[in-house]
mmCIF file of C-alpha atoms in Angstrom:
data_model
loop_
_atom_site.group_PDB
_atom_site.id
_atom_site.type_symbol
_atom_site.label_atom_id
_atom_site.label_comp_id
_atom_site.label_asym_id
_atom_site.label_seq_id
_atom_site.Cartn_x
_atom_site.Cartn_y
_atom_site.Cartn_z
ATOM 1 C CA UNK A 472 0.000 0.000 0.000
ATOM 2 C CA UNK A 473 1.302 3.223 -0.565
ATOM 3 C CA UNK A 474 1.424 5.785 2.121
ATOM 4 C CA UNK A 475 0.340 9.218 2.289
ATOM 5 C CA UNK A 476 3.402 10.731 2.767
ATOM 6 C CA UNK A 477 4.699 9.742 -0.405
ATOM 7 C CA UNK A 478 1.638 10.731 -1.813
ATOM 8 C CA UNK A 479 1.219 14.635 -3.823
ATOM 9 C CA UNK A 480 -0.904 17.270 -2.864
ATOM 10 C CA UNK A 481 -4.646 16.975 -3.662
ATOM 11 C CA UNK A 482 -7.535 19.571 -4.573
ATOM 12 C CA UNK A 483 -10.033 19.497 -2.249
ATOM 13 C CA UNK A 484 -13.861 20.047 -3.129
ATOM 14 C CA UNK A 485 -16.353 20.602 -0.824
ATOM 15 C CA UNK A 486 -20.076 21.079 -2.605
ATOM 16 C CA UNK A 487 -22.529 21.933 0.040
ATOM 17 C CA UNK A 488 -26.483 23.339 -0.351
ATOM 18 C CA UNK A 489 -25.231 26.991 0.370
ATOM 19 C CA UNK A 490 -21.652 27.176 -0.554
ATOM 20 C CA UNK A 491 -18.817 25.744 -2.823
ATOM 21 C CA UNK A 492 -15.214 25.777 -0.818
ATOM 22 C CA UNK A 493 -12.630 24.299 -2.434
ATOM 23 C CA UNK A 494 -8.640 23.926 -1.430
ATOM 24 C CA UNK A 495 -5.058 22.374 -1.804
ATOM 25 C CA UNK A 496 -4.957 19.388 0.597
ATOM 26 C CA UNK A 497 -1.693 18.351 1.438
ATOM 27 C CA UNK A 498 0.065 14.630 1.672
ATOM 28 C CA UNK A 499 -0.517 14.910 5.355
ATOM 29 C CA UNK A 500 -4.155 16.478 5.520
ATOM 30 C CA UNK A 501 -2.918 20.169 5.839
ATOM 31 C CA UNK A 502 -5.325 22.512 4.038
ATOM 32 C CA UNK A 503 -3.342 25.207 2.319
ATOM 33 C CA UNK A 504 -5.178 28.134 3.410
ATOM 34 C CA UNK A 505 -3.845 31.034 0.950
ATOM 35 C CA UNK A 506 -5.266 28.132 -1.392
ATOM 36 C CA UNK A 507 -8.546 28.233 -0.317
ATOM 37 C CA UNK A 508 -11.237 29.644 -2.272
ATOM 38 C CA UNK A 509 -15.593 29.714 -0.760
ATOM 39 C CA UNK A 510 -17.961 30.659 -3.419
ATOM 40 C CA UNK A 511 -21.500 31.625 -2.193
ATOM 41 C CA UNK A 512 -23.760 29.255 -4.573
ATOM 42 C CA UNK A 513 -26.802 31.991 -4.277
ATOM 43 C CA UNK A 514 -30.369 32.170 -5.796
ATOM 44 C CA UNK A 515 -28.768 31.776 -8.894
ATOM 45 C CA UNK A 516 -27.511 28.678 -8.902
ATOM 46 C CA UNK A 517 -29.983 27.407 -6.668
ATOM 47 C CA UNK A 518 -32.500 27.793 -9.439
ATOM 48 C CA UNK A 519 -30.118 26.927 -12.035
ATOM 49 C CA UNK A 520 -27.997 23.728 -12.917
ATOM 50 C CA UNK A 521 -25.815 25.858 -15.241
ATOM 51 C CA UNK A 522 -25.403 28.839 -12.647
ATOM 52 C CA UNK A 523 -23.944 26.607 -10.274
ATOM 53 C CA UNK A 524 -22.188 24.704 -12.716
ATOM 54 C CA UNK A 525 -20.339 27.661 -13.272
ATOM 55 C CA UNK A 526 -19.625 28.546 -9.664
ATOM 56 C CA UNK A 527 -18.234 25.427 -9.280
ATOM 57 C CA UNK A 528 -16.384 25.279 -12.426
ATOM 58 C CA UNK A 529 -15.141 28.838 -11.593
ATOM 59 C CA UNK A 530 -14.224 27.460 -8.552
ATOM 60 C CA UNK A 531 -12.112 24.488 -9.093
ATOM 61 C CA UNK A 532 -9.934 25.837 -12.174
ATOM 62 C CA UNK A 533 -8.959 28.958 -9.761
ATOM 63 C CA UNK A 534 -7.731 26.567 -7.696
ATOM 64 C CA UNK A 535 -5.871 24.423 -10.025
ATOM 65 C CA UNK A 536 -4.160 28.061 -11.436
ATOM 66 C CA UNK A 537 -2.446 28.542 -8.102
ATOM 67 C CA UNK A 538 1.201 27.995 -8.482
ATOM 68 C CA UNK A 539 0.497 25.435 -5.012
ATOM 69 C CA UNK A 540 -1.319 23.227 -7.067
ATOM 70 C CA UNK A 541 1.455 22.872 -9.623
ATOM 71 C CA UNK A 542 1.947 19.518 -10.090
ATOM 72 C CA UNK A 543 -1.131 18.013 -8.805
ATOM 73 C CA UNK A 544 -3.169 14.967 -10.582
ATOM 74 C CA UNK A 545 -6.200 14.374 -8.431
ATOM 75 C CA UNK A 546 -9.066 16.134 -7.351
ATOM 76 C CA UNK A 547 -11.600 14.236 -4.454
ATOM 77 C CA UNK A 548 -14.790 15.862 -4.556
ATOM 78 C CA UNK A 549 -17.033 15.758 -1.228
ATOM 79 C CA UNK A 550 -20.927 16.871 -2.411
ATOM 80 C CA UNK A 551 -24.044 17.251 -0.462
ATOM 81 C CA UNK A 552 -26.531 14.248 -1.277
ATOM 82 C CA UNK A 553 -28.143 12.179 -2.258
ATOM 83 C CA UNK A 554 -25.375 11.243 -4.631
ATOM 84 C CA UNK A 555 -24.773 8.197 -7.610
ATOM 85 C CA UNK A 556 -20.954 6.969 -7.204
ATOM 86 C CA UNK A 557 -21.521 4.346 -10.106
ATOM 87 C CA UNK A 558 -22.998 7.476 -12.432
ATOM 88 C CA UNK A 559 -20.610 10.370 -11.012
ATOM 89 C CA UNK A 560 -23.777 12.588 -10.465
ATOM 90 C CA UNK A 561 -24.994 14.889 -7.522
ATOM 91 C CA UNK A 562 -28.962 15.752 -6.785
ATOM 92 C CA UNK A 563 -28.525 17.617 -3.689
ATOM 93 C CA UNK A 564 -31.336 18.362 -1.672
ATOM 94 C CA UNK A 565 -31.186 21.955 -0.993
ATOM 95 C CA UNK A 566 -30.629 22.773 -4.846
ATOM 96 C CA UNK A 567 -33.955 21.442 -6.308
ATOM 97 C CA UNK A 568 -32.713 22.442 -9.269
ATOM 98 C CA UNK A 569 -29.510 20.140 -9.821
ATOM 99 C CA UNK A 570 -30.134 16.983 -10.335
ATOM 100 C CA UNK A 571 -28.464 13.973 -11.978
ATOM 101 C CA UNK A 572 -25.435 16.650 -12.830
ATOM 102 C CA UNK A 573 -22.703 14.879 -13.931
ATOM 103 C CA UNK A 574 -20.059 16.569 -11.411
ATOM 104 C CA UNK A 575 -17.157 14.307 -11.934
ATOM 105 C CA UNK A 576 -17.324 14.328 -16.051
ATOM 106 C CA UNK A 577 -17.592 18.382 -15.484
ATOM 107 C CA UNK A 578 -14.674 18.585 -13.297
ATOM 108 C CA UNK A 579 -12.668 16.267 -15.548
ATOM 109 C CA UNK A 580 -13.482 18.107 -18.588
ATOM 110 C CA UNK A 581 -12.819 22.106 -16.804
ATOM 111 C CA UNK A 582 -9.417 20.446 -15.678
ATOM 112 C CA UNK A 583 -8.011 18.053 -17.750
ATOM 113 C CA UNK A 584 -7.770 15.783 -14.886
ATOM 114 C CA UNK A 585 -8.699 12.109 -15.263
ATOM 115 C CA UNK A 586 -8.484 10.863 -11.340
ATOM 116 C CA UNK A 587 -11.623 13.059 -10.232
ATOM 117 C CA UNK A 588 -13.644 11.134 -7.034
ATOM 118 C CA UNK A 589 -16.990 11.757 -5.597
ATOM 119 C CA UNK A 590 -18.005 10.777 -2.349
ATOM 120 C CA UNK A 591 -20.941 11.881 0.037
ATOM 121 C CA UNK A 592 -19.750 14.472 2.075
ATOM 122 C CA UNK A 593 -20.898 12.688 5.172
ATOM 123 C CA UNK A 594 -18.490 9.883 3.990
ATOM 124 C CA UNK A 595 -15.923 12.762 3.758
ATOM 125 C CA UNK A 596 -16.207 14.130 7.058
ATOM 126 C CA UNK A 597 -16.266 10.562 8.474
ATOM 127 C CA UNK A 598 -13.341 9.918 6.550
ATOM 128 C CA UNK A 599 -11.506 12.648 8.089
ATOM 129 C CA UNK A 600 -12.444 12.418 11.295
ATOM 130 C CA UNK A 601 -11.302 8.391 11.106
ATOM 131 C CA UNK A 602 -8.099 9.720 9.730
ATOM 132 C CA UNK A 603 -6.637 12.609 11.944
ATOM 133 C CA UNK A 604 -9.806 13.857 14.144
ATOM 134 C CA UNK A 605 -12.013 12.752 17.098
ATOM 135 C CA UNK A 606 -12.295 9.239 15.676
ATOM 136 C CA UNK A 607 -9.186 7.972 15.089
ATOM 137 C CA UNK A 608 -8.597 4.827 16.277
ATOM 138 C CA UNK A 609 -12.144 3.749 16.534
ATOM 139 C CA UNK A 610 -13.368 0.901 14.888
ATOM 140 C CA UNK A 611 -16.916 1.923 14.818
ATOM 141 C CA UNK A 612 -18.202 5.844 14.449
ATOM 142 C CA UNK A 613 -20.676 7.985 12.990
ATOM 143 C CA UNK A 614 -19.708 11.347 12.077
ATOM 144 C CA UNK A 615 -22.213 14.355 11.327
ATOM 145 C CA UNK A 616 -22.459 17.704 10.569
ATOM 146 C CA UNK A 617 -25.593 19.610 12.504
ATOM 147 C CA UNK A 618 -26.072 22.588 10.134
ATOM 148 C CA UNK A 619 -28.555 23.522 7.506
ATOM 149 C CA UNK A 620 -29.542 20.015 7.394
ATOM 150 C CA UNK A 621 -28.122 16.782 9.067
ATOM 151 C CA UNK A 622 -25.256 14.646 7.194
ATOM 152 C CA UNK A 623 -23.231 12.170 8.122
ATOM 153 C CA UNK A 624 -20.899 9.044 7.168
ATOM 154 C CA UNK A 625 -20.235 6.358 8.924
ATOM 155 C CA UNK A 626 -17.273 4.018 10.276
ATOM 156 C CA UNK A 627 -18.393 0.469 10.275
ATOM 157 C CA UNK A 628 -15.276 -2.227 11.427
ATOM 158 C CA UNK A 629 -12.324 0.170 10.781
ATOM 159 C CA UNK A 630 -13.828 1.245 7.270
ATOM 160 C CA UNK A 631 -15.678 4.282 6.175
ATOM 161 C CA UNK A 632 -18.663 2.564 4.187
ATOM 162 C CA UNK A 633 -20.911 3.721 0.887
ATOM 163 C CA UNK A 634 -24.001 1.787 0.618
ATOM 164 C CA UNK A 635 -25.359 0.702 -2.660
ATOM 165 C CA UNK A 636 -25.000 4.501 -4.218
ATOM 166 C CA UNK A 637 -22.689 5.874 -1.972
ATOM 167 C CA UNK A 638 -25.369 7.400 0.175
ATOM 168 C CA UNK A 639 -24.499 6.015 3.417
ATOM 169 C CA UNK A 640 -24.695 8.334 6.720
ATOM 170 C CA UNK A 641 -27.797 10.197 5.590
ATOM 171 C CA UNK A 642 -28.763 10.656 9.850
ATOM 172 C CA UNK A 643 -30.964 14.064 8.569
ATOM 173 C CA UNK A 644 -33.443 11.214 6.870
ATOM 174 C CA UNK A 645 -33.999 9.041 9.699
ATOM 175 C CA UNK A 646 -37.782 9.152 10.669
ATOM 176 C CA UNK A 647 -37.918 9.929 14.602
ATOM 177 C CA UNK A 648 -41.291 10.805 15.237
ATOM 178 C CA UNK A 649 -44.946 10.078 13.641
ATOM 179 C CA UNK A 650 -45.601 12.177 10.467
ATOM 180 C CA UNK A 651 -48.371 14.733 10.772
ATOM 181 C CA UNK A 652 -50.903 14.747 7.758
ATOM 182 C CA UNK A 653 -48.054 12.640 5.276
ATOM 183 C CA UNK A 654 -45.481 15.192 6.249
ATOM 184 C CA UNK A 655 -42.695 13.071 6.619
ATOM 185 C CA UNK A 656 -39.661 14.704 6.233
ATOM 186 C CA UNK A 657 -41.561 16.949 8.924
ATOM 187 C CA UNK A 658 -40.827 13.935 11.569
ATOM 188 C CA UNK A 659 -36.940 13.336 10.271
ATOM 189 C CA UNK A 660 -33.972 14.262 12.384
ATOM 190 C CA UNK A 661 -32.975 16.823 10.089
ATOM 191 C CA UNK A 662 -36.779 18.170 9.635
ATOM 192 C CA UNK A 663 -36.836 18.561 13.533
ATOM 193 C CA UNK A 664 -33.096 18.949 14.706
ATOM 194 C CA UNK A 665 -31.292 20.787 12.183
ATOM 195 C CA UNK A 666 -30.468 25.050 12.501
ATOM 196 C CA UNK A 667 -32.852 25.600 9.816
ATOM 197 C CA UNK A 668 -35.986 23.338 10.957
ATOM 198 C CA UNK A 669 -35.549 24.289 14.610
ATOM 199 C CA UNK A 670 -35.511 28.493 13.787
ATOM 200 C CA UNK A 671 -38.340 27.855 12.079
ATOM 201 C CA UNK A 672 -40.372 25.756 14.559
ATOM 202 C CA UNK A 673 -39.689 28.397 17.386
ATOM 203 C CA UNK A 674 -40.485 31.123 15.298
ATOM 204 C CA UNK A 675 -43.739 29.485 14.088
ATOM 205 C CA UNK A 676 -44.672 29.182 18.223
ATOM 206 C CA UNK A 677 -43.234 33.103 18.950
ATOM 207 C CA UNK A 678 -40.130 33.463 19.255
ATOM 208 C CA UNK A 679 -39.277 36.505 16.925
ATOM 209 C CA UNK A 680 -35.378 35.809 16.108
ATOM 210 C CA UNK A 681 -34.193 34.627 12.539
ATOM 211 C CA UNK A 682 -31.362 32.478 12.875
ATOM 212 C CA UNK A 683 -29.105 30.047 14.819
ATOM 213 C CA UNK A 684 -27.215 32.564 16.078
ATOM 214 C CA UNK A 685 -29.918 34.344 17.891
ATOM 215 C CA UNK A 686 -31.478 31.283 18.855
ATOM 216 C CA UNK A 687 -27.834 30.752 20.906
ATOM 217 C CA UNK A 688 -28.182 34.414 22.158
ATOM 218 C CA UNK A 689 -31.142 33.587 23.817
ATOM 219 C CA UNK A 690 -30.694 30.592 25.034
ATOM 220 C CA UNK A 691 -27.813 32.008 26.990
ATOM 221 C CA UNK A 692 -30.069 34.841 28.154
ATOM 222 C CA UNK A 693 -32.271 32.633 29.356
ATOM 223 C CA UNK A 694 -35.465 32.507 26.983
ATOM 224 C CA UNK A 695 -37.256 29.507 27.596
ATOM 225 C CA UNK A 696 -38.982 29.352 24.327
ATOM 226 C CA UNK A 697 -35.355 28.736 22.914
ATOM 227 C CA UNK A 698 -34.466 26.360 25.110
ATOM 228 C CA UNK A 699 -37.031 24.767 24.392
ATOM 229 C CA UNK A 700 -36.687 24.656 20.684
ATOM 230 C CA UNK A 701 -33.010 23.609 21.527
ATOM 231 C CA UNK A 702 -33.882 21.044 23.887
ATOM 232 C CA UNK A 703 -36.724 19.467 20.952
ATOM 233 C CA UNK A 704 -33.387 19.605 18.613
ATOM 234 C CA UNK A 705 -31.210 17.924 20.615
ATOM 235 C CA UNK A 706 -34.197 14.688 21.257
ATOM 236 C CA UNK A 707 -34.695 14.544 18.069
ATOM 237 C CA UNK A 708 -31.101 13.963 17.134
ATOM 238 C CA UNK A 709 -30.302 11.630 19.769
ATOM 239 C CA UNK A 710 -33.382 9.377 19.523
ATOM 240 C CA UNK A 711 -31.811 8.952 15.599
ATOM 241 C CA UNK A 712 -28.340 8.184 17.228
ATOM 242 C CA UNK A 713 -30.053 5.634 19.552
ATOM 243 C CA UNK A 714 -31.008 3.826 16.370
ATOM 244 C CA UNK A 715 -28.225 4.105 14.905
ATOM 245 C CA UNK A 716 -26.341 2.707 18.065
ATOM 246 C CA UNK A 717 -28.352 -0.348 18.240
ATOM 247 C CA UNK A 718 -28.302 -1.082 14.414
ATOM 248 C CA UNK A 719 -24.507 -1.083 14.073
ATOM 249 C CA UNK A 720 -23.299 -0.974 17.176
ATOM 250 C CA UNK A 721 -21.454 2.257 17.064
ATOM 251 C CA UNK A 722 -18.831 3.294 19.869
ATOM 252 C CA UNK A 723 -19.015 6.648 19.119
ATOM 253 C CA UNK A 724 -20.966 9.594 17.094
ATOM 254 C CA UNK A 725 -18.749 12.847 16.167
ATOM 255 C CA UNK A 726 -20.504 15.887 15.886
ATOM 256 C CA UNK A 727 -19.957 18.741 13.745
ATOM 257 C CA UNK A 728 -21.226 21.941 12.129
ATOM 258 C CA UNK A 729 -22.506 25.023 13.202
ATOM 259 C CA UNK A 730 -25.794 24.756 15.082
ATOM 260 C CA UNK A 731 -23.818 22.098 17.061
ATOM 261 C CA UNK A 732 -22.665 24.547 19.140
ATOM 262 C CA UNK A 733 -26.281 26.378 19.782
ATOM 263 C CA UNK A 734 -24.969 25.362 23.360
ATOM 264 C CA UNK A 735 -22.199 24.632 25.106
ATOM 265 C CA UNK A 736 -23.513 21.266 26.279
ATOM 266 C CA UNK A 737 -25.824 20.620 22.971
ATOM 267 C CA UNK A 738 -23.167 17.110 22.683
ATOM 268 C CA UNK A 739 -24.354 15.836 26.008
ATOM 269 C CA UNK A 740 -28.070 16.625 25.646
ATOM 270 C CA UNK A 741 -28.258 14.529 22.672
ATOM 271 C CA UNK A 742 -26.021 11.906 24.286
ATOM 272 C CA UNK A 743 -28.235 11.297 27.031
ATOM 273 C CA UNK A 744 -31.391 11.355 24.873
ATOM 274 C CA UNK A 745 -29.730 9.006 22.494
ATOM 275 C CA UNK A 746 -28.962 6.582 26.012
ATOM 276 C CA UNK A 747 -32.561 7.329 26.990
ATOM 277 C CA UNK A 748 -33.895 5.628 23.850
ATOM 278 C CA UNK A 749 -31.516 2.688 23.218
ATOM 279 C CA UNK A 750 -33.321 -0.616 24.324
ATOM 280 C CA UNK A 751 -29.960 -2.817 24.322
ATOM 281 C CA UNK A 752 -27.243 -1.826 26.783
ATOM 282 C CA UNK A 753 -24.462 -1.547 24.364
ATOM 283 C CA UNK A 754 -26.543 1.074 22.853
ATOM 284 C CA UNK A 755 -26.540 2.974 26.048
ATOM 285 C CA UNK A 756 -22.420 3.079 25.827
ATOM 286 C CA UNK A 757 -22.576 5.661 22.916
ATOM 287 C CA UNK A 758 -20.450 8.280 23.446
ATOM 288 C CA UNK A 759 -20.995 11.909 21.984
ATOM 289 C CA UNK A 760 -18.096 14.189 21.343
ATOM 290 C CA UNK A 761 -17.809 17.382 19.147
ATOM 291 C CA UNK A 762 -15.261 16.776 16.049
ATOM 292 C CA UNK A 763 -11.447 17.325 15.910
ATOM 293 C CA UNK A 764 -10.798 19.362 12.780
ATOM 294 C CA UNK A 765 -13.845 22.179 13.130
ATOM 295 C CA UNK A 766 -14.675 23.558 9.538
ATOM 296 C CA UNK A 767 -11.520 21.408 8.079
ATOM 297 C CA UNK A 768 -13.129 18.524 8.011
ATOM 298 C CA UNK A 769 -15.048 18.288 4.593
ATOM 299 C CA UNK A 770 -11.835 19.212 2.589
ATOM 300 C CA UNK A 771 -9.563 17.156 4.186
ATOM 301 C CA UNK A 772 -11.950 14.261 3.878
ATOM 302 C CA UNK A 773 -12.533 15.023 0.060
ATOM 303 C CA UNK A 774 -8.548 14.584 -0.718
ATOM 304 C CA UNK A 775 -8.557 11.283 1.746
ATOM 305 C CA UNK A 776 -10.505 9.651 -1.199
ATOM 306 C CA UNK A 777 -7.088 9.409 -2.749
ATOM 307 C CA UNK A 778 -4.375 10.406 -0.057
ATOM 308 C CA UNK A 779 -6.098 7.788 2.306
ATOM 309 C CA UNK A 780 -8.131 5.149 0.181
ATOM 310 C CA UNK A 781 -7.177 2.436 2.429
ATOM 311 C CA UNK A 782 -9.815 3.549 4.954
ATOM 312 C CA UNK A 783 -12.549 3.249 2.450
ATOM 313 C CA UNK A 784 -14.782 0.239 2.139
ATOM 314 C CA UNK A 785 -14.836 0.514 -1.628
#
């Protein structure tokens, strides 16, 4: 097997519902920051499959133009779901109107560049985190991002596995509670827990912020409709970890993103809720820790598709 140190730099992409970042990733996992480039994807490319085709097109080749990239062969691509590994294509759910886009032939083609992978980016941040952050060393992990939405990858018997598609990890889509008139992403972890979801349910019961941040504000000030709100998050999260605990037996879930840190102690509220709910005692020995490499994470995983294949399943 050949190791990573002997390995060349890799560009890093990291497609997500609201942004494009993408990076130089180095042998070791170091992300070049004077490399780095975030592109805001916008209305515009929400609504339209070229649009964002050419923010991440624009993206990727200033990248490759930087004189730290000289040299480099591979890109590893980490998108927002659900994806098609066998096809190369992205449909993620936050941009209705990309789907089935054919992000690894348009990469190749803007670059030149034959080795172009696609992964999940749940499978990238679990990959990452298996590599050089919280979960290193653990033979069985779920990593996630609490954001937007809810994504995650998963570490099953010292591998980081795909599933049939390569869809693997999606926590957001587990179904925690009974749907209300067919809604059911409405009664999904992501449709209850995420930043976005739990804004909007306290501001539909009077609360009169508009986003996570606020929410945070009050909840250190106090507010109980917040904490509240927080507190409906943070079940609905860890009764999807409890199943998730007692389906593969996981060790230990590494948390991530943003509205992760709504409160300090957001990690142990969902730990105990996800204890709470798990029927078989090894279930109950889940731990829950925030992750190691902070906003990092889905770059480095993205260039551990080739600087650190060995950790894949496939």
């Amino acid at each position: 097997m050949t190791s990573a140190t002997s390995l060349p730099s890799v560009i890093a992409v990291d497609v997500g519902g609201t942004k494009i970042e993408a990076a130089v990733v180095t042998a070791g996992g170091a992300v070049l920051a004077e490399t780095r480039i975030r592109v805001t994807t916008g209305a515009a490319a929400a609504a339209s499959a070229e649009a964002f085709a050419d923010a991440l097109l624009t993206t990727v080749r200033k990248v490759r133009e930087h004189p730290l990239a000289a040299g480099i062969s591979s890109i590893g691509i980490g998108a927002a779901g659900p994806v098609n590994l066998p096809e190369g294509t992205i449909s993620p759910i936050n941009l209705p109107a990309v789907r089935d886009f054919e992000i690894v032939r348009r990469v190749q083609q803007a670059t030149g560049l034959d080795d172009v992978r696609l992964r999940l980016d749940g499978t990238c941040i679990a990959l990452a985190e298996f590599w050089l952050g919280a979960a290193a060393g653990v033979q069985n992990a779920i990593a996630f991002v609490v954001s937007t939405g809810i994504g995650g990858g998963i570490v099953a018997d010292g591998r980081v596995i795909a599933g049939a598609s390569g869809n693997a990890g999606h926590l957001g889509q587990l179904v925690v509670d009974t749907p209300v008139n067919g809604d059911v992403f409405g009664a999904t972890a992501e449709g209850q827990a995420s930043g976005k979801y739990t804004v909007e349910w306290a501001r539909a019961h009077g609360w009169s912020g508009t986003s996570g941040e606020e929410l945070s504000a009050a909840v250190r000030a106090g507010d109980a409709l917040a904490l509240e709100a927080v507190a409906r998050s943070a079940s609905a999260l860890g009764r999807g970890l409890a199943s998730v605990a007692n389906l593969l037996n996981t060790e230990l879930a590494v948390m991530g993103g943003g509205f992760s840190y709504v409160t300090d102690d957001y990690p142990s509220q969902v730990e105990r809720i996800a204890r709470e709910h798990s029927v078989n005692a090894y279930g109950r020995e889940l731990r829950v820790v925030r992750a190691g490499l902070g906003k990092d994470a889905p770059l480095v995983g993205a260039a551990a598709q080739v600087l650190r294949a060995d950790l894949l399943s496939l």
